[in-house]
PDB file of C-alpha atoms in Angstrom:
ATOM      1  CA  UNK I 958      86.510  93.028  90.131  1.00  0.00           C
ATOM      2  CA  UNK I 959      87.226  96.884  91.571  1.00  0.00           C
ATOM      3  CA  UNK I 960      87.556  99.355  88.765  1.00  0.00           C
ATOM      4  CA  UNK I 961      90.808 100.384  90.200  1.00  0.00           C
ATOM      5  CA  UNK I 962      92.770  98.215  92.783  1.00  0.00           C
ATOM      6  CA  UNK I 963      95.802  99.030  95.034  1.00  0.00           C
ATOM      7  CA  UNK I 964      97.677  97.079  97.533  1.00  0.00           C
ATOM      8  CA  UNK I 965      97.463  99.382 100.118  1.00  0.00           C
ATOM      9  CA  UNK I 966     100.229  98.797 102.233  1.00  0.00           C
ATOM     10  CA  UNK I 967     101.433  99.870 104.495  1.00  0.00           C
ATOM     11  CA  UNK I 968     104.961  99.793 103.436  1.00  0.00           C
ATOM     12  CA  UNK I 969     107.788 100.616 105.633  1.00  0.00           C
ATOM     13  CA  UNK I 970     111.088 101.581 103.741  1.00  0.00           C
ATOM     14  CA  UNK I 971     114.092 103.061 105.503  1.00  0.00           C
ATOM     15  CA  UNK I 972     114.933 106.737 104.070  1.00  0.00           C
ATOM     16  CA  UNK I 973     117.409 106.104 100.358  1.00  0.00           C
ATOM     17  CA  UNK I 974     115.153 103.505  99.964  1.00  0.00           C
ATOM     18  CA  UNK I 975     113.055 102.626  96.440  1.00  0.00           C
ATOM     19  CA  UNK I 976     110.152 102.054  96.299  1.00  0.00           C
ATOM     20  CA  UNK I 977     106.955 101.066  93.773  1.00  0.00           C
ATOM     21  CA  UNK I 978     103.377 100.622  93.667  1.00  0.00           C
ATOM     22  CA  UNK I 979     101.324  98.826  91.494  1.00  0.00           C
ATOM     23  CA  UNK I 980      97.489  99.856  90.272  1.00  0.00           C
ATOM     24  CA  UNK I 981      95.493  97.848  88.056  1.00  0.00           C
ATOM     25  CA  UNK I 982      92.454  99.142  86.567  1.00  0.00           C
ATOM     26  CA  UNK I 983      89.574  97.411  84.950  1.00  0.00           C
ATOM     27  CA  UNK I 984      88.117  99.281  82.023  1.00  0.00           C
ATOM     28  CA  UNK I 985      90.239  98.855  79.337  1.00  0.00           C
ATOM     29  CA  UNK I 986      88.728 101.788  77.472  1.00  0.00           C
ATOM     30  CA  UNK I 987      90.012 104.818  79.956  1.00  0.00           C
ATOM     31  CA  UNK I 988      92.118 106.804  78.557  1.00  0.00           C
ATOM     32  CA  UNK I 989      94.125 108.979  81.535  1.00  0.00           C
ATOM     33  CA  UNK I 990      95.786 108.032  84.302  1.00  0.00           C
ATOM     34  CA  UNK I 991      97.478 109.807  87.751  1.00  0.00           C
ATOM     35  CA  UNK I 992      98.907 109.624  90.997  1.00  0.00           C
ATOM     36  CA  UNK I 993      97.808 111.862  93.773  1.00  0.00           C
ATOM     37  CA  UNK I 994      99.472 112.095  96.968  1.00  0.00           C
ATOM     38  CA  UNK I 995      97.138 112.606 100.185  1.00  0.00           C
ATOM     39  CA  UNK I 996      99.026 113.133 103.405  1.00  0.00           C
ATOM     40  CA  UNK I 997      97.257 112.655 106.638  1.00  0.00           C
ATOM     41  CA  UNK I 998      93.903 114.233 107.622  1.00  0.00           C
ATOM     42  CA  UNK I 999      94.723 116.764 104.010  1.00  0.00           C
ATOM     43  CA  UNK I1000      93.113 116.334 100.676  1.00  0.00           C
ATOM     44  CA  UNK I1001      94.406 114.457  97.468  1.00  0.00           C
ATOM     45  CA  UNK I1002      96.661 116.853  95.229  1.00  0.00           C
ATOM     46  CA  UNK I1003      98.204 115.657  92.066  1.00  0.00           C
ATOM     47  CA  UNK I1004     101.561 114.131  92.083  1.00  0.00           C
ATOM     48  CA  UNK I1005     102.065 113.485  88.261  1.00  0.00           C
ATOM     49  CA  UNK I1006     100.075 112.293  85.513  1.00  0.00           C
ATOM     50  CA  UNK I1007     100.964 109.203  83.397  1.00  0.00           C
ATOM     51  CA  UNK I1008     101.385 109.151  79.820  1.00  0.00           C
ATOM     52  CA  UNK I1009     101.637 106.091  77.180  1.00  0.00           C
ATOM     53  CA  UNK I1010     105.657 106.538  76.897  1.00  0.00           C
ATOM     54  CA  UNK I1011     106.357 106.819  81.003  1.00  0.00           C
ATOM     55  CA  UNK I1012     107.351 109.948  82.510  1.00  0.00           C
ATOM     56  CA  UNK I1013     109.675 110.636  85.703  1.00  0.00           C
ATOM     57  CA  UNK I1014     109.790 113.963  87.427  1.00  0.00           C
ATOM     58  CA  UNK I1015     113.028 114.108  89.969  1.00  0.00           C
ATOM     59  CA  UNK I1016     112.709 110.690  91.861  1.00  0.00           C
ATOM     60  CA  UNK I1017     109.085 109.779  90.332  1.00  0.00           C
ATOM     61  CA  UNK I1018     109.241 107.954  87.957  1.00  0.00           C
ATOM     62  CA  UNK I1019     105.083 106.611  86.253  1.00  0.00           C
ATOM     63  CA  UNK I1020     104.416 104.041  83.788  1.00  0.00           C
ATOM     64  CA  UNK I1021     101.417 102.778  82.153  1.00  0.00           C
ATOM     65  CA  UNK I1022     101.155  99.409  80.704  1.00  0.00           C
ATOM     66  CA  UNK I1023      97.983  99.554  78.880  1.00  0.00           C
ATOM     67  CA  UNK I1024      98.233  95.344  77.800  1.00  0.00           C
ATOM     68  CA  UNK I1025      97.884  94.093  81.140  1.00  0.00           C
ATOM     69  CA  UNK I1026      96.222  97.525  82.380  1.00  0.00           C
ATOM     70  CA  UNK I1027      98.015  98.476  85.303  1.00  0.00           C
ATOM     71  CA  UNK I1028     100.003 101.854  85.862  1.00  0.00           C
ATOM     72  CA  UNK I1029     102.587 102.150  88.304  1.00  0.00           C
ATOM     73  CA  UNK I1030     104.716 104.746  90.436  1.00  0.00           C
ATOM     74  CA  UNK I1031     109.307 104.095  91.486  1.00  0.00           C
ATOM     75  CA  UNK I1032     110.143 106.111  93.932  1.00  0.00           C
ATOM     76  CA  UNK I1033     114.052 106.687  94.227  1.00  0.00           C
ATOM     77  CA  UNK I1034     115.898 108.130  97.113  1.00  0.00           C
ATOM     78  CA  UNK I1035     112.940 108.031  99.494  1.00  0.00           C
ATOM     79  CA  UNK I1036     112.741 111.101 101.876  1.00  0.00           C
ATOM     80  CA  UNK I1037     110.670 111.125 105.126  1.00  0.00           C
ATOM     81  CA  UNK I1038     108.649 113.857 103.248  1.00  0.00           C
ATOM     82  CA  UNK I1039     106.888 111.285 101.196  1.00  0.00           C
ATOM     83  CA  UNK I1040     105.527 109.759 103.974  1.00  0.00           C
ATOM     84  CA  UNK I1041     101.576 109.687 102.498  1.00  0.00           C
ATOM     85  CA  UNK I1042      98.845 107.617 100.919  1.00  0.00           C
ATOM     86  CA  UNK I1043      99.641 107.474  97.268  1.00  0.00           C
ATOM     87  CA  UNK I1044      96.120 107.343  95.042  1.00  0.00           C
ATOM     88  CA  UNK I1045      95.965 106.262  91.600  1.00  0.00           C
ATOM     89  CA  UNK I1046      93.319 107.590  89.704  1.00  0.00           C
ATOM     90  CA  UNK I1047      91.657 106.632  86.444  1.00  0.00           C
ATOM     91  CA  UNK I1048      89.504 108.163  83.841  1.00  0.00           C
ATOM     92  CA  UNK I1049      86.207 105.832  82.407  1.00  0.00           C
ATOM     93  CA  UNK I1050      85.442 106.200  78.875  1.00  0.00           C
ATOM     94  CA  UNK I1051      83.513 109.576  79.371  1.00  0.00           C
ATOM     95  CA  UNK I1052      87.509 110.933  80.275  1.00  0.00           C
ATOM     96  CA  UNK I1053      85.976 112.747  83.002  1.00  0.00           C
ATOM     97  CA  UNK I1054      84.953 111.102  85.637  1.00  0.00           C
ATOM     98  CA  UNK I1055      87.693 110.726  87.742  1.00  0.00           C
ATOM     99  CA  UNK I1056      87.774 106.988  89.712  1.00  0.00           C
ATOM    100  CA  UNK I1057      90.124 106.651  92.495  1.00  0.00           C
ATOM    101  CA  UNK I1058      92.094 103.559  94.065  1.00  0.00           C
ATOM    102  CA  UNK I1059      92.540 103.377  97.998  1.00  0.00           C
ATOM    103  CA  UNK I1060      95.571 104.269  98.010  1.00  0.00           C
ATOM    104  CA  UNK I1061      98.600 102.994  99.187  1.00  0.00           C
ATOM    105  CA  UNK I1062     100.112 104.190 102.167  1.00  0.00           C
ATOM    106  CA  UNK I1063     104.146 105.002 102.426  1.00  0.00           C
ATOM    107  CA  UNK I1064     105.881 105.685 105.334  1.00  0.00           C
ATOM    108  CA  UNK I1065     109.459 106.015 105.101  1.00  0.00           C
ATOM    109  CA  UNK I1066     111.821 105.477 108.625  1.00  0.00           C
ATOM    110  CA  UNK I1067     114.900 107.319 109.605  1.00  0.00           C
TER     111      UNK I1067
ATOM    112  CA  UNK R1438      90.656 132.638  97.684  1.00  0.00           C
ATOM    113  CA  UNK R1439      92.910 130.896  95.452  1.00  0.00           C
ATOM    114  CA  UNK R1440      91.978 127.593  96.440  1.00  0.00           C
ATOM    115  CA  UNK R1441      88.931 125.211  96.485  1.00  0.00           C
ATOM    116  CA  UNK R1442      86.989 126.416  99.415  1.00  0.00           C
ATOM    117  CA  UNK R1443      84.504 124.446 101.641  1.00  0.00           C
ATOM    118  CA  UNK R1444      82.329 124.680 104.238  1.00  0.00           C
ATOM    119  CA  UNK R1445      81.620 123.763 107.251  1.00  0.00           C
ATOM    120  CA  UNK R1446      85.059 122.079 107.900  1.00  0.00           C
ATOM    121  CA  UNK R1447      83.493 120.380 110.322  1.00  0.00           C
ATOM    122  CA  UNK R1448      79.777 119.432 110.900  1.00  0.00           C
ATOM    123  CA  UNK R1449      78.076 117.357 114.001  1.00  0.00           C
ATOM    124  CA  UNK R1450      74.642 116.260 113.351  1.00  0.00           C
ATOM    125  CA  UNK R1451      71.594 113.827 115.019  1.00  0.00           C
ATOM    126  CA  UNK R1452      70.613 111.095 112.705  1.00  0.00           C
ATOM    127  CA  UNK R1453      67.785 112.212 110.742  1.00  0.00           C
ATOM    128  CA  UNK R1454      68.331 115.756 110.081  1.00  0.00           C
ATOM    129  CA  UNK R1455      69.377 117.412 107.058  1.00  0.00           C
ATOM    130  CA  UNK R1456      73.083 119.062 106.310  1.00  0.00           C
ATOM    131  CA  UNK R1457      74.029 121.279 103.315  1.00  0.00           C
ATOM    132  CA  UNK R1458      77.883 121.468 102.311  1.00  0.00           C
ATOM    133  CA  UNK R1459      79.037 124.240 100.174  1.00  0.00           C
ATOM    134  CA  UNK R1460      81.859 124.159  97.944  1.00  0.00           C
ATOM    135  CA  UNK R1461      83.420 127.218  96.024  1.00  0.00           C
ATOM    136  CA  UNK R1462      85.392 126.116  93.647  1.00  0.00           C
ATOM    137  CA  UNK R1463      88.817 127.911  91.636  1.00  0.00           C
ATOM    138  CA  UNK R1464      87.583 131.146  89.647  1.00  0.00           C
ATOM    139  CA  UNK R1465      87.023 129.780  86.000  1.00  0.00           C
ATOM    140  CA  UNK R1466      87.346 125.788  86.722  1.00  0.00           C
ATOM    141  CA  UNK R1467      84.017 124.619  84.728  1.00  0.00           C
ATOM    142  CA  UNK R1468      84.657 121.317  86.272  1.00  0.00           C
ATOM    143  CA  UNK R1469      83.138 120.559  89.537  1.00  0.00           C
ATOM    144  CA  UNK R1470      83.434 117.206  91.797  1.00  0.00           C
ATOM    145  CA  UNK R1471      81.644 115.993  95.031  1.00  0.00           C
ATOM    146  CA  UNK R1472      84.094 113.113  96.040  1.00  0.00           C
ATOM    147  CA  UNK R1473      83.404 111.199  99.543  1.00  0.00           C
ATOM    148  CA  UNK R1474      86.058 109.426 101.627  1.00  0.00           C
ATOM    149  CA  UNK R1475      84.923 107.227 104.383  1.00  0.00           C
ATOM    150  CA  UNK R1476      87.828 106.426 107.046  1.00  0.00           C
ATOM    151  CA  UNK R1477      90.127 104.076 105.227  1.00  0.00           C
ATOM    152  CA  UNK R1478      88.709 104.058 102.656  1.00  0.00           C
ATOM    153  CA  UNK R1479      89.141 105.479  98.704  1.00  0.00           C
ATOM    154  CA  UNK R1480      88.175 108.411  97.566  1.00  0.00           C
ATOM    155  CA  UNK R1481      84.007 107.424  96.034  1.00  0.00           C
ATOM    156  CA  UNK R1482      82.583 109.914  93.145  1.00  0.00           C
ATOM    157  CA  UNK R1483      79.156 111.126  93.944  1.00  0.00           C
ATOM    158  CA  UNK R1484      78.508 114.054  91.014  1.00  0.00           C
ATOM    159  CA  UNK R1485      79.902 116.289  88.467  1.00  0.00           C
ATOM    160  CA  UNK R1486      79.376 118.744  86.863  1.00  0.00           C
ATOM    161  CA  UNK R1487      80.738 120.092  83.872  1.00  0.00           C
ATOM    162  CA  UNK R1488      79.403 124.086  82.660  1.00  0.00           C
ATOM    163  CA  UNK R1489      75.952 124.013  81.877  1.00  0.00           C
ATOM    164  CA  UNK R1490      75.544 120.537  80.682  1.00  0.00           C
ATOM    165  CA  UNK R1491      73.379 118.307  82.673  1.00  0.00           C
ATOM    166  CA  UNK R1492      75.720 116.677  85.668  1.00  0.00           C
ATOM    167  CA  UNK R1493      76.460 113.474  86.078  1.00  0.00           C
ATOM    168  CA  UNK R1494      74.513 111.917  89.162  1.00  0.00           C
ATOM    169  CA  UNK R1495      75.322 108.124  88.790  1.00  0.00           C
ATOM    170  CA  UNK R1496      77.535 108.334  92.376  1.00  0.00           C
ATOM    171  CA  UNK R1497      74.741 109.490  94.262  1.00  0.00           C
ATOM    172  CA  UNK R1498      74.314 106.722  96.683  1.00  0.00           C
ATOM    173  CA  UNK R1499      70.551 107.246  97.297  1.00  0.00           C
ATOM    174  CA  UNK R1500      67.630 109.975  96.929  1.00  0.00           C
ATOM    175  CA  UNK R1501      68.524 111.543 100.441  1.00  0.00           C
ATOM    176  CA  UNK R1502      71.693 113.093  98.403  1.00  0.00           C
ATOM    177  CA  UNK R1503      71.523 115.796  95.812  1.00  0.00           C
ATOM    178  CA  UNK R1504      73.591 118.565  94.429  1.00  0.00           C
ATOM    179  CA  UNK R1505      73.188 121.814  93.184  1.00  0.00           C
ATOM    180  CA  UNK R1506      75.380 124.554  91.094  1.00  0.00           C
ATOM    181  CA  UNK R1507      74.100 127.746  90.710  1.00  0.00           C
ATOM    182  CA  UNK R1508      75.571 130.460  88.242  1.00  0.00           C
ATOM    183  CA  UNK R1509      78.176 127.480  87.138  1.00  0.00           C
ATOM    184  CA  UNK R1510      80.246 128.526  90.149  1.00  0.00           C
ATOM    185  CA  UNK R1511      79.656 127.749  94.025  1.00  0.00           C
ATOM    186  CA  UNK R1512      77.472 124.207  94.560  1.00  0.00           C
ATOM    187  CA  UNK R1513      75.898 122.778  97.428  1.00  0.00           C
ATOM    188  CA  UNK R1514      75.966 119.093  98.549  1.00  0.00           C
ATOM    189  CA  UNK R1515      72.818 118.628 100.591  1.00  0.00           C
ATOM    190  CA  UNK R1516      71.943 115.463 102.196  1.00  0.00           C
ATOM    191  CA  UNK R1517      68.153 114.966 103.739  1.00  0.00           C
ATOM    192  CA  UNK R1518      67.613 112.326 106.886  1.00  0.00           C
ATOM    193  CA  UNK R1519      71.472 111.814 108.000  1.00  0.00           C
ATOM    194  CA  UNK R1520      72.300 108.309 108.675  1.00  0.00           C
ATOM    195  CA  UNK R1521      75.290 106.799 110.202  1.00  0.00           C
ATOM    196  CA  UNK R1522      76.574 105.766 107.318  1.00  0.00           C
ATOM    197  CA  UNK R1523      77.069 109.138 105.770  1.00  0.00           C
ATOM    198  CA  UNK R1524      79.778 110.108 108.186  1.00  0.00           C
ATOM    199  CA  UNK R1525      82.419 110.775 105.731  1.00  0.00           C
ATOM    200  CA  UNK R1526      85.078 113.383 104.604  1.00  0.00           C
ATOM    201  CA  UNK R1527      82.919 115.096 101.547  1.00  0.00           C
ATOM    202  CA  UNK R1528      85.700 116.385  99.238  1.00  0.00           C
ATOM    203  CA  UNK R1529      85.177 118.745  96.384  1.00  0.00           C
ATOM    204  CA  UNK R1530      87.305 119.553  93.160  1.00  0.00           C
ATOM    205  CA  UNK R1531      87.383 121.594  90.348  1.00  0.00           C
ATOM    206  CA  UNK R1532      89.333 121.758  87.277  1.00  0.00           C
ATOM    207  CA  UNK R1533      89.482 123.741  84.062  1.00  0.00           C
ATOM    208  CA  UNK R1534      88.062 121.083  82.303  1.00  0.00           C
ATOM    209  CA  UNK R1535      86.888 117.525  82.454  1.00  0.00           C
ATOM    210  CA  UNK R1536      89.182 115.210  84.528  1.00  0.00           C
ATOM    211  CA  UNK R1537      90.929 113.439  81.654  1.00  0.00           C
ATOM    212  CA  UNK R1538      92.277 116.378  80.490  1.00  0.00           C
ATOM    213  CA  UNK R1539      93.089 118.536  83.781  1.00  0.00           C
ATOM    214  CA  UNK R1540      94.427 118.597  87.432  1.00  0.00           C
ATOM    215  CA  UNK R1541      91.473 118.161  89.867  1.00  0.00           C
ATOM    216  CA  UNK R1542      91.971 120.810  92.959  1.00  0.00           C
ATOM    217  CA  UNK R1543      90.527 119.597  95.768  1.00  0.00           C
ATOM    218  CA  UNK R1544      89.432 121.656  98.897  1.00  0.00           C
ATOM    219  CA  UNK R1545      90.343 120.728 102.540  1.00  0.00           C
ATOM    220  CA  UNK R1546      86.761 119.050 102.971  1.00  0.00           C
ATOM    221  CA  UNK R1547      83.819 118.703 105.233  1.00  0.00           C
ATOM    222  CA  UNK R1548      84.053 116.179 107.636  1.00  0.00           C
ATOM    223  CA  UNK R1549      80.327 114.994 108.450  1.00  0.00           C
ATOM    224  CA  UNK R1550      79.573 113.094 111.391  1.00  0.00           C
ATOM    225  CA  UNK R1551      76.171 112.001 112.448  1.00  0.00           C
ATOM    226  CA  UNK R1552      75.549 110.552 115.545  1.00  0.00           C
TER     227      UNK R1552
END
C-alpha cells in the first residue's frame, strides 16, 4: 500500500459547483497533515493545513479522520481559479519529512 | 530575493554527464528539501536537511545523487552519470522549521532533461 493515496481525477465540475477529495494515508503514527495547491507547470504552495477538529478557510473546508486515516478537502462555490492539482501531504513519525500524494487534478468549466 | 530561488530553470544534458542544481533557500528557513516530480507524477522526497544536524538521505534514489549545504544556507543537488530516468522537475523547499510544524516554500524548480 502507498503511504499516501489520491484519486487523481481528473474531475470536471461546472463553476458553483462542490467539490471533495479524499486522501488516505498509511502510517498511522504521522502527526500533520496539508493540502497544497500546484497549478500547471508552477510549484506546490500551501493551501491550508488540517487540524484534529477540521478547519475551513472561505470555501475550504479540511478534515482529518484519524480512525480510518484519511484527510479530506470540500470545496464550495467552485471558481475557474481553482482550476489545479490539489496535493495532500503527510508528515511520518519524524514530523518532518514531508510525503506527498499525486495529487488530484480540478478543473472547473464555465 | 524573497522567495526560494533555483537554478538553472532549465537544464539539457547527454546521458552520462554530471549536473549540479542549486537551491537558495528563504533567509532564516533552517529547513531545507530536495523534492523530485517526474511528469504525472507526485511530488518524491530525496533529502533534508534540518540546521546542522546530519540530513536525512533515505530518498536518495541511488549513489549517482548527493546533496550538499554549506554555511546552513544555499545547497546543491548534484547528480553524477545522468540517466534517462532522472529527467524530472527537482523542486526545493525551505521552512522555518521541520515540516510538521511549518509551511514548506518551494522554488519554481529545475527542470532536468537528459537525452
Amino acid at each position: 500500500r502507498k503511504e499516501v493515496e489520491q484519486d487523481p481525477g481528473p474531475f470536471n465540475v461546472p463553476e458553483g459547483a462542490t467539490v471533495a477529495f479524499n486522501c488516505t494515508y498509511s502510517n498511522s503514527a504521522s502527526q500533520s497533515f496539508f493540502w497544497y495547491r500546484q497549478d500547471c507547470r508552477k510549484e506546490p504552495k500551501l493551501l491550508m493545513s488540517v487540524y484534529s477538529s477540521g478547519n475551513e478557510d472561505g470555501r475550504f473546508t479540511a478534515q482529518l479522520n484519524r480512525a480510518s486515516q484519511y484527510i479530506s478537502l470540500l470545496i464550495r462555490d467552485s471558481k475557474l481559479s481553482d482550476s489545479a492539482t490539489y496535493l495532500c501531504a503527510v508528515t511520518e513519525g519524524s514530523n518532518y519529512k514531508l510525503t506527498f500524494g499525486k495529487g488530484t487534478l480540478l478543473t472547473v468549466n464555465p | 530575493g524573497a522567495g526560494v530561488s533555483q537554478s538553472p530553470s532549465n537544464k539539457v544534458t547527454e546521458k552520462g554527464k554530471d549536473v549540479e542544481l542549486r537551491c537558495d533557500p528563504i533567509s532564516g528557513h533552517t529547513a531545507l528539501y530536495w523534492y523530485r516530480q517526474s511528469l504525472g507524477q507526485g511530488l518524491e522526497f530525496l533529502i533534508y536537511f534540518q540546521g546542522n544536524s546530519a540530513p536525512d538521505k533515505s530518498g536518495l534514489p541511488s549513489d549517482r545523487f548527493s546533496a550538499e549545504r554549506t554555511g546552513g544556507s544555499v545547497s546543491t543537488l548534484t547528480i553524477q552519470r545522468t540517466q534517462q530516468e532522472d529527467s524530472a522537475v527537482y523542486l526545493c523547499a525551505s521552512s522555518l522549521g521541520g515540516g510538521g510544524a511549518g509551511e514548506l516554500f518551494f522554488g519554481e524548480g529545475s527542470r532536468l532533461t537528459v537525452l
